[in-house]
PDB file of C-alpha atoms and ligand atoms in Angstrom:
ATOM      1  CA  MET S 474       0.261  -0.072  -0.290  1.00 89.00           C
ATOM      2  CA  ASP S 475       0.935   3.326  -0.504  1.00 95.00           C
ATOM      3  CA  ILE S 476       0.983   6.125   2.126  1.00 97.00           C
ATOM      4  CA  THR S 477       1.069   9.719   1.620  1.00 98.00           C
ATOM      5  CA  LEU S 478       1.477  12.871   3.702  1.00 98.00           C
ATOM      6  CA  LYS S 479      -0.532  15.827   2.763  1.00 98.00           C
ATOM      7  CA  GLU S 480      -0.047  19.567   4.052  1.00 97.00           C
ATOM      8  CA  VAL S 481       0.781  17.633   7.740  1.00 98.00           C
ATOM      9  CA  GLY S 482       1.087  19.311  10.904  1.00 97.00           C
ATOM     10  CA  TYR S 483       1.638  18.230  14.141  1.00 97.00           C
ATOM     11  CA  SER S 484       1.944  19.747  17.382  1.00 96.00           C
ATOM     12  CA  TYR S 485       2.839  17.842  20.744  1.00 95.00           C
ATOM     13  CA  GLY S 486       0.159  18.819  22.947  1.00 91.00           C
ATOM     14  CA  ALA S 487      -1.668  20.468  21.113  1.00 87.00           C
ATOM     15  CA  GLY S 488      -4.583  23.243  22.767  1.00 86.00           C
ATOM     16  CA  THR S 489      -2.494  23.058  25.896  1.00 90.00           C
ATOM     17  CA  PRO S 490       0.281  25.743  27.451  1.00 90.00           C
ATOM     18  CA  PHE S 491       3.083  23.115  26.596  1.00 90.00           C
ATOM     19  CA  GLU S 492       1.723  22.454  22.976  1.00 92.00           C
ATOM     20  CA  SER S 493       4.976  22.159  20.637  1.00 94.00           C
ATOM     21  CA  ARG S 494       5.247  22.085  17.041  1.00 95.00           C
ATOM     22  CA  ALA S 495       7.050  19.734  15.421  1.00 96.00           C
ATOM     23  CA  LEU S 496       5.636  19.422  11.728  1.00 97.00           C
ATOM     24  CA  TYR S 497       5.026  21.536   9.423  1.00 97.00           C
ATOM     25  CA  ASP S 498       3.469  21.127   6.299  1.00 96.00           C
ATOM     26  CA  VAL S 499       4.894  18.073   5.526  1.00 97.00           C
ATOM     27  CA  ASN S 500       4.426  16.779   1.683  1.00 97.00           C
ATOM     28  CA  LEU S 501       5.183  12.892   1.050  1.00 97.00           C
ATOM     29  CA  ALA S 502       5.089   9.965  -1.033  1.00 97.00           C
ATOM     30  CA  ILE S 503       5.914   6.473   0.540  1.00 97.00           C
ATOM     31  CA  PRO S 504       5.809   4.378  -2.790  1.00 95.00           C
ATOM     32  CA  GLU S 505       4.275   0.522  -2.173  1.00 96.00           C
ATOM     33  CA  GLY S 506       6.873  -2.046  -2.677  1.00 95.00           C
ATOM     34  CA  GLY S 507       9.914   0.305  -2.478  1.00 96.00           C
ATOM     35  CA  TYR S 508      12.524   1.258   0.131  1.00 96.00           C
ATOM     36  CA  THR S 509      12.827   4.484   1.461  1.00 97.00           C
ATOM     37  CA  ALA S 510      15.444   6.025   3.320  1.00 96.00           C
ATOM     38  CA  LEU S 511      14.339   9.422   5.703  1.00 97.00           C
ATOM     39  CA  ILE S 512      17.125  11.404   6.921  1.00 93.00           C
ATOM     40  CA  GLY S 513      17.806  14.318   9.106  1.00 92.00           C
ATOM     41  CA  HIS S 514      18.831  15.609  12.024  1.00 89.00           C
ATOM     42  CA  THR S 515      17.820  14.990  14.983  1.00 91.00           C
ATOM     43  CA  GLY S 516      15.071  16.435  15.861  1.00 92.00           C
ATOM     44  CA  SER S 517      13.727  17.455  12.438  1.00 94.00           C
ATOM     45  CA  GLY S 518      11.189  15.193  12.429  1.00 96.00           C
ATOM     46  CA  LYS S 519      11.248  11.911  11.778  1.00 96.00           C
ATOM     47  CA  SER S 520      10.612  10.242  14.452  1.00 96.00           C
ATOM     48  CA  THR S 521       6.851  11.892  14.347  1.00 97.00           C
ATOM     49  CA  VAL S 522       6.483  11.623  10.886  1.00 97.00           C
ATOM     50  CA  ILE S 523       7.243   7.423  11.237  1.00 97.00           C
ATOM     51  CA  GLN S 524       4.349   7.548  14.322  1.00 97.00           C
ATOM     52  CA  HIS S 525       2.089   8.899  11.189  1.00 97.00           C
ATOM     53  CA  LEU S 526       2.605   6.001   9.004  1.00 97.00           C
ATOM     54  CA  ASN S 527       0.707   3.981  11.140  1.00 93.00           C
ATOM     55  CA  ALA S 528      -2.049   6.409  12.881  1.00 93.00           C
ATOM     56  CA  LEU S 529      -0.447   6.321  16.008  1.00 94.00           C
ATOM     57  CA  LEU S 530      -0.232   9.565  15.733  1.00 95.00           C
ATOM     58  CA  LYS S 531      -2.845  11.556  14.161  1.00 95.00           C
ATOM     59  CA  PRO S 532      -1.832  14.946  12.459  1.00 96.00           C
ATOM     60  CA  THR S 533      -3.072  18.610  13.685  1.00 95.00           C
ATOM     61  CA  LYS S 534      -3.564  19.375  10.509  1.00 96.00           C
ATOM     62  CA  GLY S 535      -3.698  18.205   6.643  1.00 97.00           C
ATOM     63  CA  THR S 536      -4.269  14.322   5.939  1.00 97.00           C
ATOM     64  CA  VAL S 537      -2.316  10.919   6.112  1.00 97.00           C
ATOM     65  CA  THR S 538      -3.976   8.547   3.173  1.00 96.00           C
ATOM     66  CA  ILE S 539      -2.429   4.817   4.312  1.00 95.00           C
ATOM     67  CA  GLY S 540      -3.595   2.909   1.559  1.00 93.00           C
ATOM     68  CA  ASP S 541      -7.260   3.499   1.097  1.00 92.00           C
ATOM     69  CA  ARG S 542      -7.621   5.075   4.232  1.00 93.00           C
ATOM     70  CA  VAL S 543      -7.355   8.405   4.991  1.00 94.00           C
ATOM     71  CA  ILE S 544      -6.511   9.628   8.647  1.00 94.00           C
ATOM     72  CA  ASN S 545      -7.066  13.311   9.995  1.00 92.00           C
ATOM     73  CA  ASN S 546      -7.473  14.621  13.358  1.00 91.00           C
ATOM     74  CA  LYS S 547     -11.185  13.441  13.293  1.00 90.00           C
ATOM     75  CA  THR S 548     -10.443  10.338  12.763  1.00 89.00           C
ATOM     76  CA  ASN S 549     -11.848   7.876  15.279  1.00 84.00           C
ATOM     77  CA  ASN S 550      -9.276   5.334  17.513  1.00 81.00           C
ATOM     78  CA  LYS S 551     -11.922   2.562  16.400  1.00 78.00           C
ATOM     79  CA  ASN S 552     -10.696   2.627  13.031  1.00 76.00           C
ATOM     80  CA  LEU S 553      -6.878   2.283  13.128  1.00 88.00           C
ATOM     81  CA  LYS S 554      -6.865  -1.386  13.219  1.00 87.00           C
ATOM     82  CA  TYR S 555      -6.321  -2.788  10.577  1.00 89.00           C
ATOM     83  CA  ILE S 556      -3.513  -0.264   9.646  1.00 93.00           C
ATOM     84  CA  ARG S 557      -1.525  -0.882  12.855  1.00 91.00           C
ATOM     85  CA  GLN S 558      -1.686  -4.435  11.814  1.00 91.00           C
ATOM     86  CA  LYS S 559      -0.633  -3.422   8.129  1.00 94.00           C
ATOM     87  CA  VAL S 560       1.596  -0.990   9.071  1.00 96.00           C
ATOM     88  CA  GLY S 561       4.762  -2.327  11.764  1.00 95.00           C
ATOM     89  CA  ILE S 562       7.155   0.150  13.432  1.00 94.00           C
ATOM     90  CA  VAL S 563      10.386  -1.674  14.941  1.00 93.00           C
ATOM     91  CA  PHE S 564      11.155   1.436  17.291  1.00 92.00           C
ATOM     92  CA  GLN S 565      14.843   2.040  18.276  1.00 89.00           C
ATOM     93  CA  PHE S 566      16.079  -0.402  20.843  1.00 88.00           C
ATOM     94  CA  PRO S 567      13.339  -2.692  20.158  1.00 87.00           C
ATOM     95  CA  GLU S 568      14.254  -5.610  22.498  1.00 84.00           C
ATOM     96  CA  SER S 569      14.004  -3.256  25.227  1.00 83.00           C
ATOM     97  CA  GLN S 570      10.116  -4.435  25.200  1.00 85.00           C
ATOM     98  CA  LEU S 571      10.811  -7.673  25.347  1.00 87.00           C
ATOM     99  CA  PHE S 572       8.573  -9.613  28.345  1.00 85.00           C
ATOM    100  CA  GLU S 573       7.723 -12.116  28.182  1.00 88.00           C
ATOM    101  CA  GLU S 574       9.147 -16.033  29.425  1.00 90.00           C
ATOM    102  CA  THR S 575       9.501 -17.427  26.687  1.00 93.00           C
ATOM    103  CA  ILE S 576      10.682 -15.794  22.785  1.00 94.00           C
ATOM    104  CA  ALA S 577       7.448 -17.668  21.470  1.00 94.00           C
ATOM    105  CA  LYS S 578       5.558 -15.748  23.997  1.00 94.00           C
ATOM    106  CA  ASP S 579       6.694 -12.724  23.348  1.00 93.00           C
ATOM    107  CA  ILE S 580       6.365 -12.643  18.930  1.00 94.00           C
ATOM    108  CA  ALA S 581       2.621 -14.599  19.643  1.00 94.00           C
ATOM    109  CA  PHE S 582       1.570 -11.323  21.971  1.00 93.00           C
ATOM    110  CA  GLY S 583       1.449  -8.914  19.055  1.00 90.00           C
ATOM    111  CA  PRO S 584      -1.011 -11.494  16.810  1.00 92.00           C
ATOM    112  CA  MET S 585      -3.177 -12.710  20.315  1.00 93.00           C
ATOM    113  CA  ASN S 586      -3.645  -8.662  21.047  1.00 88.00           C
ATOM    114  CA  PHE S 587      -4.529  -8.392  17.708  1.00 87.00           C
ATOM    115  CA  GLY S 588      -7.553 -11.387  18.267  1.00 89.00           C
ATOM    116  CA  ALA S 589      -5.161 -14.617  17.506  1.00 91.00           C
ATOM    117  CA  SER S 590      -5.954 -17.026  19.491  1.00 93.00           C
ATOM    118  CA  GLU S 591      -3.109 -18.762  21.306  1.00 92.00           C
ATOM    119  CA  GLU S 592      -2.390 -21.604  19.201  1.00 94.00           C
ATOM    120  CA  GLU S 593      -2.026 -19.459  15.899  1.00 95.00           C
ATOM    121  CA  GLY S 594      -0.254 -16.753  17.843  1.00 93.00           C
ATOM    122  CA  LEU S 595       2.769 -19.752  18.483  1.00 93.00           C
ATOM    123  CA  ALA S 596       2.110 -20.795  14.913  1.00 94.00           C
ATOM    124  CA  LEU S 597       2.837 -17.252  13.608  1.00 94.00           C
ATOM    125  CA  ALA S 598       6.097 -17.511  15.751  1.00 94.00           C
ATOM    126  CA  LYS S 599       7.185 -20.912  14.408  1.00 94.00           C
ATOM    127  CA  GLU S 600       6.591 -19.332  11.209  1.00 94.00           C
ATOM    128  CA  THR S 601       8.338 -16.055  11.612  1.00 94.00           C
ATOM    129  CA  LEU S 602      11.256 -17.481  13.301  1.00 94.00           C
ATOM    130  CA  PRO S 603      13.492 -18.285  10.500  1.00 93.00           C
ATOM    131  CA  LEU S 604      12.726 -14.913   8.940  1.00 92.00           C
ATOM    132  CA  VAL S 605      14.804 -13.199  11.379  1.00 92.00           C
ATOM    133  CA  GLY S 606      17.683 -16.037  11.273  1.00 90.00           C
ATOM    134  CA  LEU S 607      16.602 -18.440  14.032  1.00 92.00           C
ATOM    135  CA  ASP S 608      15.909 -21.703  14.419  1.00 91.00           C
ATOM    136  CA  GLU S 609      13.174 -23.612  16.428  1.00 91.00           C
ATOM    137  CA  SER S 610      15.581 -24.442  18.982  1.00 93.00           C
ATOM    138  CA  PHE S 611      15.090 -20.826  20.338  1.00 93.00           C
ATOM    139  CA  LEU S 612      11.049 -20.913  20.878  1.00 93.00           C
ATOM    140  CA  GLU S 613      11.042 -22.038  24.339  1.00 94.00           C
ATOM    141  CA  ARG S 614      13.902 -20.389  25.381  1.00 93.00           C
ATOM    142  CA  SER S 615      13.602 -16.991  27.744  1.00 92.00           C
ATOM    143  CA  PRO S 616      14.222 -13.871  25.688  1.00 90.00           C
ATOM    144  CA  PHE S 617      16.579 -12.431  28.326  1.00 90.00           C
ATOM    145  CA  ASP S 618      19.589 -15.253  28.080  1.00 90.00           C
ATOM    146  CA  LEU S 619      20.388 -14.050  24.519  1.00 90.00           C
ATOM    147  CA  SER S 620      22.879 -11.675  22.940  1.00 87.00           C
ATOM    148  CA  GLY S 621      21.707  -8.563  21.990  1.00 85.00           C
ATOM    149  CA  GLY S 622      21.952  -9.495  18.691  1.00 87.00           C
ATOM    150  CA  GLN S 623      19.284 -11.951  19.234  1.00 90.00           C
ATOM    151  CA  MET S 624      17.190 -10.126  21.415  1.00 91.00           C
ATOM    152  CA  ARG S 625      16.603  -7.258  18.694  1.00 91.00           C
ATOM    153  CA  ARG S 626      15.899 -10.080  16.035  1.00 93.00           C
ATOM    154  CA  VAL S 627      12.980 -11.215  18.494  1.00 93.00           C
ATOM    155  CA  ALA S 628      11.264  -7.910  19.020  1.00 92.00           C
ATOM    156  CA  ILE S 629      11.782  -7.353  15.007  1.00 94.00           C
ATOM    157  CA  ALA S 630      10.208 -10.902  14.486  1.00 94.00           C
ATOM    158  CA  GLY S 631       7.314  -9.985  17.020  1.00 94.00           C
ATOM    159  CA  VAL S 632       6.404  -6.958  14.130  1.00 94.00           C
ATOM    160  CA  LEU S 633       6.816  -9.352  11.267  1.00 95.00           C
ATOM    161  CA  ALA S 634       4.499 -12.157  13.542  1.00 95.00           C
ATOM    162  CA  MET S 635       1.288  -9.224  12.610  1.00 94.00           C
ATOM    163  CA  LYS S 636       2.533  -9.551   8.724  1.00 94.00           C
ATOM    164  CA  PRO S 637       2.741  -6.426   7.780  1.00 95.00           C
ATOM    165  CA  GLU S 638       3.230  -4.768   4.182  1.00 96.00           C
ATOM    166  CA  VAL S 639       5.363  -1.654   5.478  1.00 97.00           C
ATOM    167  CA  LEU S 640       8.226  -2.094   7.622  1.00 97.00           C
ATOM    168  CA  VAL S 641       8.940   0.901   9.310  1.00 97.00           C
ATOM    169  CA  LEU S 642      12.145   0.960  10.646  1.00 96.00           C
ATOM    170  CA  ASP S 643      13.784   3.727  13.163  1.00 95.00           C
ATOM    171  CA  GLU S 644      17.561   2.871  13.399  1.00 94.00           C
ATOM    172  CA  PRO S 645      17.100  -0.541  13.721  1.00 93.00           C
ATOM    173  CA  THR S 646      21.354  -0.886  13.768  1.00 91.00           C
ATOM    174  CA  ALA S 647      21.584   1.153  16.746  1.00 90.00           C
ATOM    175  CA  GLY S 648      24.435  -0.022  18.620  1.00 88.00           C
ATOM    176  CA  LEU S 649      24.902  -2.935  17.386  1.00 87.00           C
ATOM    177  CA  ASP S 650      28.541  -4.034  16.040  1.00 85.00           C
ATOM    178  CA  PRO S 651      29.550  -3.755  12.003  1.00 82.00           C
ATOM    179  CA  ALA S 652      28.795  -7.669  11.853  1.00 84.00           C
ATOM    180  CA  GLY S 653      25.633  -7.285  13.826  1.00 86.00           C
ATOM    181  CA  ARG S 654      24.666  -4.466  11.566  1.00 87.00           C
ATOM    182  CA  ARG S 655      25.115  -5.636   8.556  1.00 86.00           C
ATOM    183  CA  GLU S 656      23.321  -8.863   9.309  1.00 89.00           C
ATOM    184  CA  ILE S 657      19.983  -7.236  10.444  1.00 92.00           C
ATOM    185  CA  MET S 658      20.898  -4.983   7.111  1.00 92.00           C
ATOM    186  CA  THR S 659      20.904  -8.245   4.736  1.00 91.00           C
ATOM    187  CA  MET S 660      18.341  -9.734   6.462  1.00 92.00           C
ATOM    188  CA  PHE S 661      15.828  -6.927   5.998  1.00 94.00           C
ATOM    189  CA  LYS S 662      16.999  -6.482   2.088  1.00 93.00           C
ATOM    190  CA  ARG S 663      16.018  -9.566   1.820  1.00 92.00           C
ATOM    191  CA  LEU S 664      12.459  -9.186   3.247  1.00 93.00           C
ATOM    192  CA  HIS S 665      12.102  -6.478   0.936  1.00 95.00           C
ATOM    193  CA  ASP S 666      13.460  -8.754  -1.785  1.00 94.00           C
ATOM    194  CA  GLU S 667      11.995 -11.950  -1.088  1.00 92.00           C
ATOM    195  CA  LYS S 668       8.601 -10.936   0.049  1.00 91.00           C
ATOM    196  CA  GLY S 669       7.674  -7.590  -1.429  1.00 93.00           C
ATOM    197  CA  ILE S 670       7.490  -5.656   1.760  1.00 96.00           C
ATOM    198  CA  THR S 671       7.631  -1.735   1.872  1.00 97.00           C
ATOM    199  CA  ILE S 672      10.307  -0.838   3.617  1.00 97.00           C
ATOM    200  CA  VAL S 673      11.152   2.915   5.118  1.00 98.00           C
ATOM    201  CA  LEU S 674      14.132   3.069   7.048  1.00 97.00           C
ATOM    202  CA  VAL S 675      15.284   6.377   9.370  1.00 96.00           C
ATOM    203  CA  THR S 676      19.192   6.545   9.659  1.00 92.00           C
ATOM    204  CA  HIS S 677      22.380   8.505  10.018  1.00 86.00           C
ATOM    205  CA  GLN S 678      23.804   5.858   7.210  1.00 84.00           C
ATOM    206  CA  MET S 679      24.231   7.643   4.358  1.00 79.00           C
ATOM    207  CA  ASP S 680      26.201   4.067   3.173  1.00 79.00           C
ATOM    208  CA  ASP S 681      23.220   2.469   4.855  1.00 86.00           C
ATOM    209  CA  VAL S 682      21.097   4.823   2.207  1.00 87.00           C
ATOM    210  CA  ALA S 683      23.184   4.460  -0.567  1.00 82.00           C
ATOM    211  CA  THR S 684      23.568   0.030  -0.680  1.00 83.00           C
ATOM    212  CA  TYR S 685      19.841  -0.500   0.462  1.00 89.00           C
ATOM    213  CA  ALA S 686      17.352   2.867  -0.817  1.00 91.00           C
ATOM    214  CA  ASP S 687      15.792   3.613  -3.841  1.00 91.00           C
ATOM    215  CA  HIS S 688      13.927   6.692  -2.679  1.00 94.00           C
ATOM    216  CA  VAL S 689      15.054   9.313   0.037  1.00 94.00           C
ATOM    217  CA  ILE S 690      13.409  11.590   1.829  1.00 96.00           C
ATOM    218  CA  ILE S 691      15.383  14.288   3.700  1.00 94.00           C
ATOM    219  CA  MET S 692      13.848  16.346   7.013  1.00 95.00           C
ATOM    220  CA  GLU S 693      14.895  19.391   8.180  1.00 94.00           C
ATOM    221  CA  LYS S 694      13.250  21.633  10.906  1.00 95.00           C
ATOM    222  CA  GLY S 695       9.818  19.643  10.925  1.00 96.00           C
ATOM    223  CA  THR S 696       9.428  19.615   7.225  1.00 96.00           C
ATOM    224  CA  VAL S 697      11.074  17.964   3.974  1.00 97.00           C
ATOM    225  CA  VAL S 698      13.718  19.840   2.138  1.00 94.00           C
ATOM    226  CA  LYS S 699      14.582  17.173  -0.027  1.00 93.00           C
ATOM    227  CA  THR S 700      13.882  14.139  -1.919  1.00 95.00           C
ATOM    228  CA  GLY S 701      14.886  12.250  -4.886  1.00 91.00           C
ATOM    229  CA  THR S 702      17.084   8.580  -5.640  1.00 86.00           C
ATOM    230  CA  PRO S 703      19.962   7.909  -3.967  1.00 82.00           C
ATOM    231  CA  GLU S 704      21.677   9.218  -7.401  1.00 76.00           C
ATOM    232  CA  GLU S 705      19.639  11.895  -7.201  1.00 78.00           C
ATOM    233  CA  ILE S 706      20.076  12.935  -3.408  1.00 78.00           C
ATOM    234  CA  PHE S 707      23.975  12.603  -4.372  1.00 73.00           C
ATOM    235  CA  LYS S 708      24.335  14.519  -7.125  1.00 69.00           C
ATOM    236  CA  HIS S 709      24.275  18.001  -4.148  1.00 69.00           C
ATOM    237  CA  ALA S 710      27.030  16.568  -2.103  1.00 62.00           C
ATOM    238  CA  GLU S 711      28.322  20.061  -1.380  1.00 63.00           C
ATOM    239  CA  TRP S 712      24.983  20.619  -0.394  1.00 69.00           C
ATOM    240  CA  LEU S 713      24.583  17.017   1.820  1.00 68.00           C
ATOM    241  CA  GLN S 714      28.469  18.816   3.674  1.00 65.00           C
ATOM    242  CA  GLU S 715      26.831  21.863   4.364  1.00 70.00           C
ATOM    243  CA  LYS S 716      24.181  20.135   5.778  1.00 71.00           C
ATOM    244  CA  GLN S 717      26.006  17.801   7.766  1.00 65.00           C
ATOM    245  CA  LEU S 718      24.489  15.051   7.372  1.00 63.00           C
ATOM    246  CA  GLY S 719      27.324  12.227   7.516  1.00 47.00           C
ATOM    247  CA  LEU S 720      28.013  12.131   4.189  1.00 46.00           C
ATOM    248  CA  PRO S 721      32.341  11.467   4.581  1.00 34.00           C
ATOM    249  CA  ALA S 722      32.111   7.427   3.667  1.00 48.00           C
ATOM    250  CA  SER S 723      29.456   8.062   0.692  1.00 49.00           C
ATOM    251  CA  LEU S 724      30.609  10.728  -0.731  1.00 51.00           C
ATOM    252  CA  GLN S 725      34.467   9.433  -0.529  1.00 56.00           C
ATOM    253  CA  PHE S 726      32.339   6.692  -2.496  1.00 59.00           C
ATOM    254  CA  LEU S 727      31.398   8.645  -5.186  1.00 58.00           C
ATOM    255  CA  GLN S 728      34.273  10.110  -6.035  1.00 62.00           C
ATOM    256  CA  THR S 729      36.140   7.132  -6.102  1.00 61.00           C
ATOM    257  CA  PHE S 730      33.163   5.492  -8.461  1.00 62.00           C
ATOM    258  CA  THR S 731      33.853   9.017 -10.708  1.00 64.00           C
ATOM    259  CA  GLN S 732      37.646   8.170 -11.028  1.00 68.00           C
ATOM    260  CA  GLU S 733      36.980   4.947 -11.536  1.00 65.00           C
ATOM    261  CA  THR S 734      34.089   4.781 -14.267  1.00 62.00           C
ATOM    262  CA  GLY S 735      33.814   8.247 -15.803  1.00 65.00           C
ATOM    263  CA  ILE S 736      30.485   8.615 -14.687  1.00 59.00           C
ATOM    264  CA  ASP S 737      30.096  11.988 -13.241  1.00 56.00           C
ATOM    265  CA  PHE S 738      27.243  12.533 -10.180  1.00 52.00           C
ATOM    266  CA  ALA S 739      27.151  16.397 -11.171  1.00 46.00           C
ATOM    267  CA  GLU S 740      25.693  15.427 -14.664  1.00 49.00           C
ATOM    268  CA  GLN S 741      22.622  13.637 -15.723  1.00 43.00           C
ATOM    269  CA  HIS S 742      23.716  10.066 -16.871  1.00 41.00           C
ATOM    270  CA  PRO S 743      23.006   9.235 -20.251  1.00 42.00           C
ATOM    271  CA  LEU S 744      22.394   5.488 -18.652  1.00 42.00           C
ATOM    272  CA  GLY S 745      19.558   6.963 -16.557  1.00 44.00           C
ATOM    273  CA  THR S 746      18.905   6.348 -12.702  1.00 46.00           C
ATOM    274  CA  SER S 747      17.683   3.021 -12.379  1.00 45.00           C
ATOM    275  CA  LYS S 748      21.497   1.775 -13.760  1.00 52.00           C
ATOM    276  CA  LEU S 749      23.422   3.966 -11.982  1.00 53.00           C
ATOM    277  CA  ALA S 750      21.701   2.920  -8.800  1.00 52.00           C
ATOM    278  CA  ALA S 751      22.364  -0.590  -9.932  1.00 55.00           C
ATOM    279  CA  ALA S 752      26.321   0.055 -10.639  1.00 60.00           C
ATOM    280  CA  ILE S 753      26.318   1.923  -7.448  1.00 58.00           C
ATOM    281  CA  ILE S 754      25.846  -0.686  -5.380  1.00 53.00           C
ATOM    282  CA  ALA S 755      27.384  -3.092  -7.557  1.00 60.00           C
ATOM    283  CA  LYS S 756      30.172  -0.733  -6.543  1.00 59.00           C
ATOM    284  CA  LEU S 757      29.724  -0.900  -2.653  1.00 53.00           C
ATOM    285  CA  LYS S 758      29.532  -4.677  -3.274  1.00 55.00           C
ATOM    286  CA  GLU S 759      32.682  -5.044  -4.623  1.00 61.00           C
ATOM    287  CA  GLY S 760      33.813  -2.567  -1.766  1.00 55.00           C
ATOM    288  CA  GLY S 761      32.390  -5.605   0.787  1.00 49.00           C
ATOM    289  CA  GLN S 762      29.318  -4.179   2.057  1.00 48.00           C
ATOM    290  CA  ASP S 763      26.447  -6.288   1.515  1.00 42.00           C
ATOM    291  CA  ALA S 764      24.008  -5.070  -0.775  1.00 38.00           C
TER     292      ALA S 764
HETATM  293  N1  ATP L 968       6.488  13.466  23.281  1.00 92.13           N
HETATM  294  C1  ATP L 968       7.217  14.904  22.580  1.00 92.13           C
HETATM  295  N2  ATP L 968       6.442  15.713  23.330  1.00 92.13           N
HETATM  296  C2  ATP L 968       6.926  17.334  22.782  1.00 92.13           C
HETATM  297  N3  ATP L 968       7.686  17.337  21.893  1.00 92.13           N
HETATM  298  C3  ATP L 968       8.216  16.259  21.337  1.00 92.13           C
HETATM  299  C4  ATP L 968       7.970  15.129  21.707  1.00 92.13           C
HETATM  300  N4  ATP L 968       8.880  14.012  20.809  1.00 92.13           N
HETATM  301  C5  ATP L 968       9.172  15.056  20.070  1.00 92.13           C
HETATM  302  N5  ATP L 968       8.985  16.420  20.499  1.00 92.13           N
HETATM  303  C6  ATP L 968       9.967  17.265  19.694  1.00 92.13           C
HETATM  304  O1  ATP L 968       9.276  17.796  18.141  1.00 92.13           O
HETATM  305  C7  ATP L 968      11.214  17.701  17.490  1.00 92.13           C
HETATM  306  C8  ATP L 968      10.278  16.667  16.579  1.00 92.13           C
HETATM  307  O2  ATP L 968      11.452  15.582  17.095  1.00 92.13           O
HETATM  308  P1  ATP L 968      11.433  13.534  16.394  1.00 92.13           P
HETATM  309  O3  ATP L 968      11.785  12.987  18.061  1.00 92.13           O
HETATM  310  O4  ATP L 968      10.721  13.942  15.469  1.00 92.13           O
HETATM  311  O5  ATP L 968      12.901  14.195  16.040  1.00 92.13           O
HETATM  312  P2  ATP L 968      13.566  13.305  15.384  1.00 92.13           P
HETATM  313  O6  ATP L 968      14.285  13.690  13.904  1.00 92.13           O
HETATM  314  O7  ATP L 968      13.513  11.957  14.950  1.00 92.13           O
HETATM  315  O8  ATP L 968      14.838  13.218  15.893  1.00 92.13           O
HETATM  316  P3  ATP L 968      16.096  12.108  16.312  1.00 92.13           P
HETATM  317  O9  ATP L 968      16.780  11.872  15.031  1.00 92.13           O
HETATM  318  O10 ATP L 968      16.605  12.323  17.720  1.00 92.13           O
HETATM  319  O11 ATP L 968      14.876   9.970  16.665  1.00 92.13           O
HETATM  320  C9  ATP L 968      11.908  17.939  18.120  1.00 92.13           C
HETATM  321  O12 ATP L 968      11.456  19.661  18.224  1.00 92.13           O
HETATM  322  C10 ATP L 968      11.504  17.135  19.656  1.00 92.13           C
HETATM  323  O13 ATP L 968      12.007  18.113  21.005  1.00 92.13           O
END
């Protein structure tokens, strides 16, 4: 399902003395089947935007369209169950929300909360665990006996067990070592490629943007300031540097890429953007980064 935000404004504590405006006239589109990266500095509004993608927050102003459902500030909470199931959010450090005595029960918690029987919930846990690279032997173990990376996988499995069509990831690799980060990012790439899950990735890692995303949205001070494919965005290397959006590794990569291939990102390339993107990804793979 496509998701669009039209003229969305959001204020925390609207109508109270503590009212604080977080979003101003946000217009953006998350295409079905795409891999969208949402980037921007701390406080630019990324977390506030992603909570609109499954109506955890309702816009103070404007509309959010999720598939065929339209959400505005008058939408009744009763209509939101369908959306919450279709759009799953993996929040930062999701392992902090594990609480059941077994991994099976933890994964089954979401589906059961949405009406699945215990038996159905446990069957879903069994079915989902391999998607995060853990085998059935983990089902009856305590989530608290696992490593940090494994706990994160279990928490992600809890979201996947709801069979979402859209998966929203808020800095999913924060706090993991480089190997753990690569494993988790490769896992999401597989879910995207093999299950057709639409991905929205909030990240500060520009290399992940270059490697995985096909659409980029940049936020600043509560609004969207640029959108495009990674190669369109990277063409504005100086602008990105000026905004201190954490380019270095990617910029270095692009410079090397230009030197080696003669393809100049500052110019429109006759190959067209998709072939150029494929070339970028192939190059990143050569450099030892999983795509
Ligand atoms: N619960 C809240 N109550 C009041 N203000 C909030 C709340 N959550 C966020 N804000 C404010 O809204 C603005 C946008 O914050 P948001 O968390 O969406 O940004 P972000 O880009 O996700 O930042 P980060 O990268 O740190 O997660 C900030 O000014 C922030 O202080």
